[in-house]
Amino acid sequence: MEAGLANYIELISNTGFPIVISLYLLNRMEKKLDSLVHAINQLCESYTIANKL
């Protein structure tokens, strides 16, 4: 955990606080979008199977 924190502190000192926050939020959003895409794909598969019955 300390190594990750040191990396964030180094990023903040090199690029600035707003840029680091933006990158952090984009990374979190990407993970959530990936899980949303996965859930939608599962829903489509379930719908296709249900329509075949």
PDB file of C-alpha atoms in Angstrom:
ATOM      1  CA  MET A   1       0.000   0.000   0.000  1.00  0.00           C
ATOM      2  CA  GLU A   2       2.836   2.382   0.802  1.00  0.00           C
ATOM      3  CA  ALA A   3       4.404   1.875  -2.631  1.00  0.00           C
ATOM      4  CA  GLY A   4       1.112   2.762  -4.306  1.00  0.00           C
ATOM      5  CA  LEU A   5       0.786   5.864  -2.153  1.00  0.00           C
ATOM      6  CA  ALA A   6       4.341   6.894  -3.004  1.00  0.00           C
ATOM      7  CA  ASN A   7       3.529   6.544  -6.698  1.00  0.00           C
ATOM      8  CA  TYR A   8       0.467   8.779  -6.310  1.00  0.00           C
ATOM      9  CA  ILE A   9       2.469  11.394  -4.410  1.00  0.00           C
ATOM     10  CA  GLU A  10       5.134  11.374  -7.113  1.00  0.00           C
ATOM     11  CA  LEU A  11       2.464  11.767  -9.802  1.00  0.00           C
ATOM     12  CA  ILE A  12       0.897  14.669  -7.932  1.00  0.00           C
ATOM     13  CA  SER A  13       4.213  16.444  -7.591  1.00  0.00           C
ATOM     14  CA  ASN A  14       5.081  15.908 -11.256  1.00  0.00           C
ATOM     15  CA  THR A  15       1.758  16.568 -12.990  1.00  0.00           C
ATOM     16  CA  GLY A  16      -0.537  18.263 -10.543  1.00  0.00           C
ATOM     17  CA  PHE A  17      -3.466  17.318  -8.385  1.00  0.00           C
ATOM     18  CA  PRO A  18      -6.319  17.777 -10.920  1.00  0.00           C
ATOM     19  CA  ILE A  19      -4.649  15.554 -13.501  1.00  0.00           C
ATOM     20  CA  VAL A  20      -4.038  12.769 -10.989  1.00  0.00           C
ATOM     21  CA  ILE A  21      -7.635  12.912  -9.743  1.00  0.00           C
ATOM     22  CA  SER A  22      -8.909  12.821 -13.338  1.00  0.00           C
ATOM     23  CA  LEU A  23      -6.785   9.770 -14.145  1.00  0.00           C
ATOM     24  CA  TYR A  24      -7.906   8.013 -10.963  1.00  0.00           C
ATOM     25  CA  LEU A  25     -11.577   8.628 -11.715  1.00  0.00           C
ATOM     26  CA  LEU A  26     -11.191   7.534 -15.341  1.00  0.00           C
ATOM     27  CA  ASN A  27      -9.571   4.303 -14.187  1.00  0.00           C
ATOM     28  CA  ARG A  28     -12.440   3.609 -11.770  1.00  0.00           C
ATOM     29  CA  MET A  29     -15.017   4.425 -14.427  1.00  0.00           C
ATOM     30  CA  GLU A  30     -13.356   2.063 -16.900  1.00  0.00           C
ATOM     31  CA  LYS A  31     -13.623  -0.835 -14.442  1.00  0.00           C
ATOM     32  CA  LYS A  32     -17.293  -0.111 -13.825  1.00  0.00           C
ATOM     33  CA  LEU A  33     -17.995   0.136 -17.562  1.00  0.00           C
ATOM     34  CA  ASP A  34     -16.291  -3.214 -18.136  1.00  0.00           C
ATOM     35  CA  SER A  35     -18.528  -4.863 -15.549  1.00  0.00           C
ATOM     36  CA  LEU A  36     -21.582  -3.169 -17.082  1.00  0.00           C
ATOM     37  CA  VAL A  37     -20.687  -4.466 -20.558  1.00  0.00           C
ATOM     38  CA  HIS A  38     -20.255  -7.952 -19.109  1.00  0.00           C
ATOM     39  CA  ALA A  39     -23.676  -7.780 -17.424  1.00  0.00           C
ATOM     40  CA  ILE A  40     -25.338  -6.581 -20.640  1.00  0.00           C
ATOM     41  CA  ASN A  41     -23.745  -9.416 -22.607  1.00  0.00           C
ATOM     42  CA  GLN A  42     -25.046 -11.934 -20.076  1.00  0.00           C
ATOM     43  CA  LEU A  43     -28.506 -10.403 -20.311  1.00  0.00           C
ATOM     44  CA  CYS A  44     -28.442 -10.666 -24.108  1.00  0.00           C
ATOM     45  CA  GLU A  45     -27.432 -14.319 -23.901  1.00  0.00           C
ATOM     46  CA  SER A  46     -30.229 -15.039 -21.413  1.00  0.00           C
ATOM     47  CA  TYR A  47     -32.739 -13.255 -23.625  1.00  0.00           C
ATOM     48  CA  THR A  48     -31.619 -15.237 -26.676  1.00  0.00           C
ATOM     49  CA  ILE A  49     -31.924 -18.528 -24.803  1.00  0.00           C
ATOM     50  CA  ALA A  50     -35.374 -17.587 -23.460  1.00  0.00           C
ATOM     51  CA  ASN A  51     -36.638 -16.709 -26.951  1.00  0.00           C
ATOM     52  CA  LYS A  52     -35.538 -20.082 -28.336  1.00  0.00           C
ATOM     53  CA  LEU A  53     -37.849 -21.891 -25.918  1.00  0.00           C
TER      54      LEU A  53
END
